[in-house]
PDB file of C-alpha atoms in Angstrom:
ATOM      1  CA  MET H   1      13.214  -0.418  64.195  1.00 56.00           C
ATOM      2  CA  MET H   2      15.324   2.710  63.612  1.00 60.00           C
ATOM      3  CA  GLU H   3      16.485   2.652  67.225  1.00 64.00           C
ATOM      4  CA  LYS H   4      17.241  -1.052  67.093  1.00 57.00           C
ATOM      5  CA  LEU H   5      19.230  -0.916  63.847  1.00 56.00           C
ATOM      6  CA  TYR H   6      20.801   2.548  63.977  1.00 58.00           C
ATOM      7  CA  GLN H   7      20.288   3.706  67.601  1.00 65.00           C
ATOM      8  CA  LEU H   8      18.206   6.637  66.352  1.00 71.00           C
ATOM      9  CA  LYS H   9      15.858   7.979  69.039  1.00 72.00           C
ATOM     10  CA  THR H  10      14.464  11.277  67.741  1.00 77.00           C
ATOM     11  CA  VAL H  11      14.814  13.807  64.911  1.00 75.00           C
ATOM     12  CA  PRO H  12      14.019  17.548  65.028  1.00 77.00           C
ATOM     13  CA  MET H  13      10.878  18.874  63.360  1.00 82.00           C
ATOM     14  CA  ARG H  14      10.069  22.517  62.594  1.00 81.00           C
ATOM     15  CA  SER H  15       6.591  24.029  62.527  1.00 86.00           C
ATOM     16  CA  ASP H  16       7.539  26.900  60.188  1.00 87.00           C
ATOM     17  CA  CYS H  17       7.684  26.630  56.405  1.00 85.00           C
ATOM     18  CA  HIS H  18      10.813  26.035  54.342  1.00 84.00           C
ATOM     19  CA  GLN H  19      11.585  29.697  53.632  1.00 89.00           C
ATOM     20  CA  ALA H  20      10.823  30.914  57.157  1.00 93.00           C
ATOM     21  CA  MET H  21      12.915  28.123  58.661  1.00 93.00           C
ATOM     22  CA  LEU H  22      15.970  29.171  56.660  1.00 95.00           C
ATOM     23  CA  GLU H  23      15.419  32.904  57.097  1.00 96.00           C
ATOM     24  CA  SER H  24      15.384  32.511  60.880  1.00 97.00           C
ATOM     25  CA  VAL H  25      19.048  31.459  60.967  1.00 97.00           C
ATOM     26  CA  VAL H  26      20.093  34.111  58.425  1.00 97.00           C
ATOM     27  CA  ALA H  27      18.436  36.737  60.627  1.00 98.00           C
ATOM     28  CA  GLY H  28      20.257  35.427  63.677  1.00 97.00           C
ATOM     29  CA  LEU H  29      23.574  35.617  61.873  1.00 96.00           C
ATOM     30  CA  VAL H  30      22.968  39.201  60.725  1.00 96.00           C
ATOM     31  CA  ASP H  31      22.097  40.178  64.298  1.00 97.00           C
ATOM     32  CA  SER H  32      25.414  38.734  65.469  1.00 94.00           C
ATOM     33  CA  TRP H  33      27.385  40.330  62.628  1.00 94.00           C
ATOM     34  CA  PRO H  34      25.816  43.793  62.083  1.00 94.00           C
ATOM     35  CA  MET H  35      28.510  44.808  59.599  1.00 94.00           C
ATOM     36  CA  LEU H  36      27.335  42.259  57.001  1.00 94.00           C
ATOM     37  CA  PRO H  37      24.661  44.487  55.365  1.00 95.00           C
ATOM     38  CA  SER H  38      27.344  47.039  54.475  1.00 94.00           C
ATOM     39  CA  GLN H  39      29.500  44.416  52.741  1.00 92.00           C
ATOM     40  CA  GLU H  40      29.332  42.468  49.525  1.00 92.00           C
ATOM     41  CA  GLY H  41      29.254  38.707  49.835  1.00 92.00           C
ATOM     42  CA  LEU H  42      27.864  35.424  48.590  1.00 92.00           C
ATOM     43  CA  LEU H  43      25.121  33.256  50.073  1.00 94.00           C
ATOM     44  CA  ILE H  44      25.229  29.605  49.007  1.00 93.00           C
ATOM     45  CA  TYR H  45      22.243  27.409  49.762  1.00 93.00           C
ATOM     46  CA  ALA H  46      23.566  23.836  49.796  1.00 90.00           C
ATOM     47  CA  ARG H  47      20.761  21.349  49.360  1.00 86.00           C
ATOM     48  CA  THR H  48      19.977  17.867  48.112  1.00 81.00           C
ATOM     49  CA  GLN H  49      17.688  17.057  45.201  1.00 69.00           C
ATOM     50  CA  THR H  50      15.076  15.305  47.291  1.00 59.00           C
ATOM     51  CA  HIS H  51      12.285  17.721  46.493  1.00 54.00           C
ATOM     52  CA  ASN H  52      11.395  20.920  44.672  1.00 54.00           C
ATOM     53  CA  THR H  53      12.636  24.089  46.339  1.00 56.00           C
ATOM     54  CA  PHE H  54      10.722  26.621  44.258  1.00 59.00           C
ATOM     55  CA  PHE H  55      13.159  27.510  41.481  1.00 61.00           C
ATOM     56  CA  ASP H  56      10.424  29.555  39.803  1.00 65.00           C
ATOM     57  CA  ARG H  57      10.356  31.962  42.771  1.00 76.00           C
ATOM     58  CA  ARG H  58      12.994  34.410  44.000  1.00 85.00           C
ATOM     59  CA  TRP H  59      12.631  33.286  47.599  1.00 89.00           C
ATOM     60  CA  LEU H  60      16.359  33.382  48.413  1.00 92.00           C
ATOM     61  CA  ASP H  61      16.587  36.924  47.030  1.00 93.00           C
ATOM     62  CA  ASP H  62      13.590  37.836  49.191  1.00 94.00           C
ATOM     63  CA  ILE H  63      15.430  36.566  52.274  1.00 95.00           C
ATOM     64  CA  LEU H  64      18.478  38.691  51.437  1.00 96.00           C
ATOM     65  CA  HIS H  65      16.301  41.756  50.840  1.00 96.00           C
ATOM     66  CA  ARG H  66      14.443  41.434  54.136  1.00 97.00           C
ATOM     67  CA  GLN H  67      17.704  40.858  56.015  1.00 97.00           C
ATOM     68  CA  ARG H  68      19.310  43.959  54.448  1.00 97.00           C
ATOM     69  CA  LEU H  69      21.813  41.923  52.430  1.00 96.00           C
ATOM     70  CA  GLY H  70      20.912  43.541  49.124  1.00 94.00           C
ATOM     71  CA  ARG H  71      24.566  43.799  48.041  1.00 94.00           C
ATOM     72  CA  TRP H  72      25.033  40.043  48.332  1.00 95.00           C
ATOM     73  CA  ASP H  73      24.890  37.520  45.519  1.00 92.00           C
ATOM     74  CA  VAL H  74      23.042  34.262  45.998  1.00 91.00           C
ATOM     75  CA  THR H  75      23.303  30.815  44.453  1.00 88.00           C
ATOM     76  CA  THR H  76      22.139  27.268  45.105  1.00 86.00           C
ATOM     77  CA  LEU H  77      24.389  24.218  45.088  1.00 83.00           C
ATOM     78  CA  GLY H  78      21.991  21.349  44.453  1.00 77.00           C
ATOM     79  CA  LEU H  79      23.626  17.932  44.608  1.00 74.00           C
ATOM     80  CA  ASN H  80      22.160  14.454  44.831  1.00 67.00           C
ATOM     81  CA  HIS H  81      23.740  13.791  48.202  1.00 73.00           C
ATOM     82  CA  CYS H  82      23.991  15.132  51.744  1.00 81.00           C
ATOM     83  CA  ALA H  83      27.708  15.909  51.649  1.00 84.00           C
ATOM     84  CA  GLY H  84      26.842  19.188  49.924  1.00 87.00           C
ATOM     85  CA  ALA H  85      27.865  21.571  52.712  1.00 91.00           C
ATOM     86  CA  LEU H  86      31.498  20.477  52.811  1.00 92.00           C
ATOM     87  CA  SER H  87      31.481  20.110  49.026  1.00 91.00           C
ATOM     88  CA  ALA H  88      30.431  23.772  48.862  1.00 90.00           C
ATOM     89  CA  LEU H  89      33.342  24.689  51.137  1.00 91.00           C
ATOM     90  CA  HIS H  90      35.652  22.791  48.806  1.00 91.00           C
ATOM     91  CA  LEU H  91      34.261  24.753  45.845  1.00 89.00           C
ATOM     92  CA  VAL H  92      34.608  28.133  47.559  1.00 88.00           C
ATOM     93  CA  ARG H  93      38.092  27.405  48.851  1.00 86.00           C
ATOM     94  CA  HIS H  94      39.297  26.832  45.295  1.00 81.00           C
ATOM     95  CA  SER H  95      37.518  29.894  43.900  1.00 78.00           C
ATOM     96  CA  ALA H  96      39.726  32.981  43.658  1.00 52.00           C
ATOM     97  CA  VAL H  97      36.708  35.200  42.965  1.00 52.00           C
ATOM     98  CA  ARG H  98      35.378  35.010  46.529  1.00 56.00           C
ATOM     99  CA  ARG H  99      38.653  34.830  48.383  1.00 64.00           C
ATOM    100  CA  ASN H 100      38.323  38.279  49.961  1.00 75.00           C
ATOM    101  CA  GLN H 101      34.577  38.392  50.529  1.00 86.00           C
ATOM    102  CA  PRO H 102      32.376  36.798  53.185  1.00 90.00           C
ATOM    103  CA  VAL H 103      30.502  33.624  52.313  1.00 92.00           C
ATOM    104  CA  LEU H 104      27.328  32.524  54.072  1.00 94.00           C
ATOM    105  CA  LEU H 105      26.659  28.801  53.765  1.00 94.00           C
ATOM    106  CA  LEU H 106      22.977  28.005  54.327  1.00 95.00           C
ATOM    107  CA  THR H 107      21.600  24.485  54.828  1.00 93.00           C
ATOM    108  CA  GLY H 108      18.406  22.787  55.966  1.00 89.00           C
ATOM    109  CA  GLU H 109      15.407  21.127  54.331  1.00 85.00           C
ATOM    110  CA  LYS H 110      11.879  20.106  55.177  1.00 82.00           C
ATOM    111  CA  ALA H 111      11.521  16.386  55.783  1.00 77.00           C
ATOM    112  CA  PHE H 112       8.017  15.500  56.894  1.00 71.00           C
ATOM    113  CA  HIS H 113       5.849  15.179  53.817  1.00 63.00           C
ATOM    114  CA  PRO H 114       4.608  12.034  52.001  1.00 59.00           C
ATOM    115  CA  GLU H 115       7.338  11.827  49.357  1.00 55.00           C
ATOM    116  CA  ILE H 116      10.241  12.200  51.780  1.00 54.00           C
ATOM    117  CA  ASN H 117       8.657   9.932  54.369  1.00 53.00           C
ATOM    118  CA  ARG H 118       8.842   7.107  51.847  1.00 53.00           C
ATOM    119  CA  PHE H 119      12.636   7.155  51.867  1.00 56.00           C
ATOM    120  CA  THR H 120      14.121   3.746  52.505  1.00 54.00           C
ATOM    121  CA  VAL H 121      17.354   5.116  53.963  1.00 53.00           C
ATOM    122  CA  GLY H 122      16.025   6.412  57.264  1.00 59.00           C
ATOM    123  CA  VAL H 123      14.300   9.362  58.886  1.00 68.00           C
ATOM    124  CA  GLN H 124      15.666  12.840  58.208  1.00 78.00           C
ATOM    125  CA  GLY H 125      15.332  15.840  60.507  1.00 82.00           C
ATOM    126  CA  GLU H 126      14.589  19.511  59.931  1.00 87.00           C
ATOM    127  CA  LEU H 127      17.297  21.831  61.243  1.00 90.00           C
ATOM    128  CA  PRO H 128      18.540  24.979  59.449  1.00 93.00           C
ATOM    129  CA  VAL H 129      22.144  26.159  59.776  1.00 94.00           C
ATOM    130  CA  ALA H 130      23.774  29.402  58.619  1.00 96.00           C
ATOM    131  CA  ALA H 131      27.581  29.294  58.727  1.00 94.00           C
ATOM    132  CA  LEU H 132      29.667  32.395  58.021  1.00 93.00           C
ATOM    133  CA  PHE H 133      33.133  32.167  56.485  1.00 90.00           C
ATOM    134  CA  ASN H 134      35.752  34.759  55.553  1.00 86.00           C
ATOM    135  CA  ALA H 135      33.931  37.607  57.300  1.00 81.00           C
ATOM    136  CA  ALA H 136      36.726  38.992  59.486  1.00 78.00           C
ATOM    137  CA  LYS H 137      40.112  38.165  60.885  1.00 77.00           C
ATOM    138  CA  SER H 138      39.633  35.084  62.999  1.00 78.00           C
ATOM    139  CA  PRO H 139      41.821  32.392  64.516  1.00 80.00           C
ATOM    140  CA  TRP H 140      39.578  29.799  62.838  1.00 86.00           C
ATOM    141  CA  ARG H 141      40.642  28.805  59.334  1.00 89.00           C
ATOM    142  CA  VAL H 142      39.474  26.207  56.832  1.00 92.00           C
ATOM    143  CA  THR H 143      42.938  25.050  55.788  1.00 93.00           C
ATOM    144  CA  PHE H 144      42.123  21.928  53.780  1.00 96.00           C
ATOM    145  CA  THR H 145      39.190  20.402  51.911  1.00 96.00           C
ATOM    146  CA  ALA H 146      38.749  17.295  49.787  1.00 96.00           C
ATOM    147  CA  VAL H 147      36.010  15.476  47.897  1.00 95.00           C
ATOM    148  CA  ARG H 148      35.936  11.897  46.637  1.00 94.00           C
ATOM    149  CA  HIS H 149      33.196  10.373  44.503  1.00 90.00           C
ATOM    150  CA  LEU H 150      32.548   6.625  44.273  1.00 86.00           C
ATOM    151  CA  SER H 151      30.788   6.789  40.940  1.00 79.00           C
ATOM    152  CA  ARG H 152      29.980   3.085  40.679  1.00 78.00           C
ATOM    153  CA  PHE H 153      27.339   3.595  43.368  1.00 74.00           C
ATOM    154  CA  TYR H 154      25.497   6.407  41.601  1.00 72.00           C
ATOM    155  CA  ASN H 155      22.078   4.789  42.044  1.00 71.00           C
ATOM    156  CA  ASN H 156      19.894   5.524  45.035  1.00 70.00           C
ATOM    157  CA  PRO H 157      19.549   2.464  47.297  1.00 70.00           C
ATOM    158  CA  SER H 158      15.947   1.910  46.222  1.00 72.00           C
ATOM    159  CA  ASN H 159      17.092   1.570  42.590  1.00 77.00           C
ATOM    160  CA  MET H 160      20.107  -0.646  43.237  1.00 77.00           C
ATOM    161  CA  THR H 161      20.210  -4.293  42.339  1.00 82.00           C
ATOM    162  CA  ARG H 162      20.746  -6.804  45.115  1.00 83.00           C
ATOM    163  CA  GLN H 163      24.331  -7.263  43.960  1.00 84.00           C
ATOM    164  CA  GLU H 164      24.993  -3.508  43.973  1.00 78.00           C
ATOM    165  CA  LYS H 165      23.642  -3.211  47.509  1.00 77.00           C
ATOM    166  CA  ALA H 166      25.826  -6.088  48.653  1.00 81.00           C
ATOM    167  CA  GLU H 167      28.905  -4.512  47.069  1.00 81.00           C
ATOM    168  CA  LEU H 168      28.138  -1.147  48.675  1.00 78.00           C
ATOM    169  CA  ASN H 169      27.619  -2.640  52.118  1.00 78.00           C
ATOM    170  CA  SER H 170      30.803  -4.675  51.864  1.00 80.00           C
ATOM    171  CA  CYS H 171      33.058  -1.757  50.926  1.00 86.00           C
ATOM    172  CA  LEU H 172      31.454   1.293  52.574  1.00 88.00           C
ATOM    173  CA  LEU H 173      33.423   1.105  55.813  1.00 91.00           C
ATOM    174  CA  ASP H 174      36.679   0.484  53.940  1.00 93.00           C
ATOM    175  CA  GLU H 175      36.092   3.412  51.581  1.00 93.00           C
ATOM    176  CA  LEU H 176      35.169   5.778  54.410  1.00 94.00           C
ATOM    177  CA  CYS H 177      38.271   4.858  56.411  1.00 96.00           C
ATOM    178  CA  ARG H 178      40.488   5.114  53.334  1.00 96.00           C
ATOM    179  CA  PHE H 179      39.116   8.562  52.509  1.00 97.00           C
ATOM    180  CA  ILE H 180      39.734   9.871  56.027  1.00 98.00           C
ATOM    181  CA  VAL H 181      43.262   8.463  56.212  1.00 98.00           C
ATOM    182  CA  ASP H 182      44.164   9.847  52.773  1.00 98.00           C
ATOM    183  CA  ALA H 183      42.656  13.269  53.475  1.00 98.00           C
ATOM    184  CA  VAL H 184      44.351  13.638  56.862  1.00 98.00           C
ATOM    185  CA  ARG H 185      47.683  12.712  55.284  1.00 98.00           C
ATOM    186  CA  ASP H 186      47.183  15.207  52.442  1.00 98.00           C
ATOM    187  CA  SER H 187      46.266  17.959  54.907  1.00 97.00           C
ATOM    188  CA  GLY H 188      49.746  17.813  56.420  1.00 96.00           C
ATOM    189  CA  ILE H 189      48.445  16.950  59.893  1.00 94.00           C
ATOM    190  CA  SER H 190      48.854  13.473  61.346  1.00 95.00           C
ATOM    191  CA  MET H 191      45.968  11.409  62.713  1.00 96.00           C
ATOM    192  CA  ASP H 192      47.394  11.755  66.223  1.00 96.00           C
ATOM    193  CA  GLU H 193      47.441  15.556  65.926  1.00 96.00           C
ATOM    194  CA  MET H 194      43.707  15.767  65.230  1.00 97.00           C
ATOM    195  CA  ASP H 195      41.905  16.910  68.367  1.00 96.00           C
ATOM    196  CA  TYR H 196      38.413  16.025  67.142  1.00 96.00           C
ATOM    197  CA  PHE H 197      36.773  14.212  64.271  1.00 97.00           C
ATOM    198  CA  VAL H 198      33.356  15.721  63.515  1.00 96.00           C
ATOM    199  CA  PRO H 199      31.077  13.530  61.374  1.00 93.00           C
ATOM    200  CA  CYS H 200      27.806  14.004  59.637  1.00 90.00           C
ATOM    201  CA  ASN H 201      25.100  11.978  61.346  1.00 84.00           C
ATOM    202  CA  LEU H 202      25.757   8.573  59.856  1.00 79.00           C
ATOM    203  CA  ASN H 203      24.291   5.631  61.670  1.00 79.00           C
ATOM    204  CA  VAL H 204      25.952   4.949  65.007  1.00 82.00           C
ATOM    205  CA  PRO H 205      27.122   1.369  64.315  1.00 85.00           C
ATOM    206  CA  LEU H 206      29.046   2.474  61.204  1.00 88.00           C
ATOM    207  CA  LEU H 207      30.638   5.390  63.043  1.00 91.00           C
ATOM    208  CA  ARG H 208      31.711   3.142  65.887  1.00 92.00           C
ATOM    209  CA  GLN H 209      33.295   0.625  63.531  1.00 94.00           C
ATOM    210  CA  MET H 210      35.157   3.421  61.759  1.00 95.00           C
ATOM    211  CA  ALA H 211      36.322   4.996  65.019  1.00 96.00           C
ATOM    212  CA  GLN H 212      37.564   1.687  66.371  1.00 96.00           C
ATOM    213  CA  ARG H 213      39.468   0.873  63.205  1.00 97.00           C
ATOM    214  CA  LEU H 214      41.113   4.312  63.056  1.00 97.00           C
ATOM    215  CA  ASN H 215      41.722   4.525  66.818  1.00 96.00           C
ATOM    216  CA  MET H 216      39.731   7.739  67.268  1.00 95.00           C
ATOM    217  CA  SER H 217      36.843   6.668  69.521  1.00 94.00           C
ATOM    218  CA  ASP H 218      37.716   9.170  72.252  1.00 95.00           C
ATOM    219  CA  ARG H 219      37.981  12.002  69.691  1.00 96.00           C
ATOM    220  CA  LEU H 220      34.865  11.302  67.611  1.00 95.00           C
ATOM    221  CA  PHE H 221      32.064  13.782  68.326  1.00 93.00           C
ATOM    222  CA  SER H 222      29.075  11.509  67.763  1.00 84.00           C
ATOM    223  CA  GLN H 223      27.027  12.230  70.887  1.00 76.00           C
ATOM    224  CA  GLN H 224      24.255  13.998  68.952  1.00 75.00           C
ATOM    225  CA  VAL H 225      23.596  11.376  66.284  1.00 75.00           C
ATOM    226  CA  SER H 226      20.936   9.434  68.192  1.00 74.00           C
ATOM    227  CA  ASP H 227      19.007  12.541  69.259  1.00 78.00           C
ATOM    228  CA  TYR H 228      19.077  14.475  65.976  1.00 80.00           C
ATOM    229  CA  GLY H 229      19.455  11.923  63.211  1.00 78.00           C
ATOM    230  CA  HIS H 230      20.410  12.781  59.668  1.00 78.00           C
ATOM    231  CA  LEU H 231      19.819  16.455  58.794  1.00 82.00           C
ATOM    232  CA  TYR H 232      20.524  16.530  55.039  1.00 83.00           C
ATOM    233  CA  CYS H 233      23.486  18.931  54.592  1.00 87.00           C
ATOM    234  CA  SER H 234      23.163  20.544  58.042  1.00 90.00           C
ATOM    235  CA  ASP H 235      24.408  17.921  60.461  1.00 90.00           C
ATOM    236  CA  VAL H 236      28.187  18.274  60.152  1.00 93.00           C
ATOM    237  CA  LEU H 237      28.010  22.083  60.533  1.00 94.00           C
ATOM    238  CA  PHE H 238      25.559  21.738  63.410  1.00 92.00           C
ATOM    239  CA  ASN H 239      27.801  19.190  65.119  1.00 92.00           C
ATOM    240  CA  PHE H 240      30.857  21.431  64.760  1.00 93.00           C
ATOM    241  CA  SER H 241      28.943  24.404  66.173  1.00 92.00           C
ATOM    242  CA  SER H 242      27.716  22.322  69.110  1.00 91.00           C
ATOM    243  CA  LEU H 243      31.196  20.982  69.795  1.00 92.00           C
ATOM    244  CA  MET H 244      32.652  24.493  69.893  1.00 88.00           C
ATOM    245  CA  LYS H 245      30.383  25.315  72.832  1.00 87.00           C
ATOM    246  CA  THR H 246      31.850  22.494  74.917  1.00 86.00           C
ATOM    247  CA  THR H 247      35.593  22.587  74.221  1.00 82.00           C
ATOM    248  CA  THR H 248      38.183  24.343  76.371  1.00 75.00           C
ATOM    249  CA  GLY H 249      39.791  26.370  73.601  1.00 75.00           C
ATOM    250  CA  ARG H 250      43.060  24.458  73.731  1.00 80.00           C
ATOM    251  CA  GLU H 251      42.050  22.195  70.860  1.00 82.00           C
ATOM    252  CA  LYS H 252      43.436  23.303  67.502  1.00 90.00           C
ATOM    253  CA  ASN H 253      42.552  20.760  64.798  1.00 95.00           C
ATOM    254  CA  TYR H 254      39.027  19.696  63.842  1.00 96.00           C
ATOM    255  CA  PHE H 255      38.524  17.262  60.978  1.00 98.00           C
ATOM    256  CA  CYS H 256      34.943  17.431  59.677  1.00 96.00           C
ATOM    257  CA  PHE H 257      33.655  14.814  57.242  1.00 96.00           C
ATOM    258  CA  SER H 258      30.412  13.802  55.588  1.00 94.00           C
ATOM    259  CA  MET H 259      29.103  11.115  53.284  1.00 89.00           C
ATOM    260  CA  GLY H 260      26.117  11.147  50.964  1.00 83.00           C
ATOM    261  CA  MET H 261      24.470   9.026  48.337  1.00 78.00           C
ATOM    262  CA  GLY H 262      26.246   8.770  45.060  1.00 76.00           C
ATOM    263  CA  VAL H 263      28.501   7.884  46.975  1.00 85.00           C
ATOM    264  CA  THR H 264      30.258  11.181  47.735  1.00 90.00           C
ATOM    265  CA  LEU H 265      32.705  11.813  50.580  1.00 93.00           C
ATOM    266  CA  SER H 266      33.643  15.363  51.596  1.00 95.00           C
ATOM    267  CA  CYS H 267      35.834  16.778  54.344  1.00 96.00           C
ATOM    268  CA  ALA H 268      37.228  20.015  55.746  1.00 96.00           C
ATOM    269  CA  LEU H 269      40.024  20.639  58.233  1.00 97.00           C
ATOM    270  CA  ILE H 270      39.197  23.598  60.482  1.00 95.00           C
ATOM    271  CA  GLN H 271      42.146  24.841  62.531  1.00 93.00           C
ATOM    272  CA  GLN H 272      42.571  27.376  65.290  1.00 88.00           C
ATOM    273  CA  ILE H 273      45.610  29.433  64.308  1.00 80.00           C
ATOM    274  CA  GLU H 274      47.046  32.279  66.365  1.00 72.00           C
ATOM    275  CA  VAL H 275      46.717  35.648  64.609  1.00 61.00           C
TER     276      VAL H 275
END
């Protein structure tokens, strides 16, 4: 049914536990950036509120300690939607406190247990991502972020009335397109100047309708949606990372966007700027 309705074929599943899954990507990042243990910084774990993530235990601090990041602070951004990663970028970008220190954005959640498997909105995947920002001089810059909240759809789909569901379905495409058009305009870059649009893993039919309406089908990086599915807060960062491995280097403007329940829309413009 998921393939028929949403063209979803598979989702990733991890055999390791929640903490080990996340620590594996932090360890990989520290190996690639050996100067991080000597610096001060901030780790933000962006997550949804789908299940308990052990607030009574100092498991994030334990990860930092084992990875020699003892000088780093750590916090969790727990939102009720899967647009949390780009929402965290929006928060950090407007925070003067962390402007000159590296920020590690950590995402990924466990999906295959009885409570989560009862979700009516689809099948989520397990894929951790650790994204490093502001660590060194780089041609890559997050130059614009935006968040929009459609508060009238605060209920989860399973708790919505039939009328609320109908209203959401009738306006979702319009609201998504309006958000993207408004955000691109506010960023100072035109739609035609965007080299790629990088989505979270929304269902393929919705993405195709959006791309056709906004004339971006050839620039929408949606090839991974069917094979990975929705990854909580990880998918947009994972998609951007995957895209970077395939581009020629001539592309300069990448517009990343995500949508989560609530309904919340978040975006970030990542540009390659000569330094």
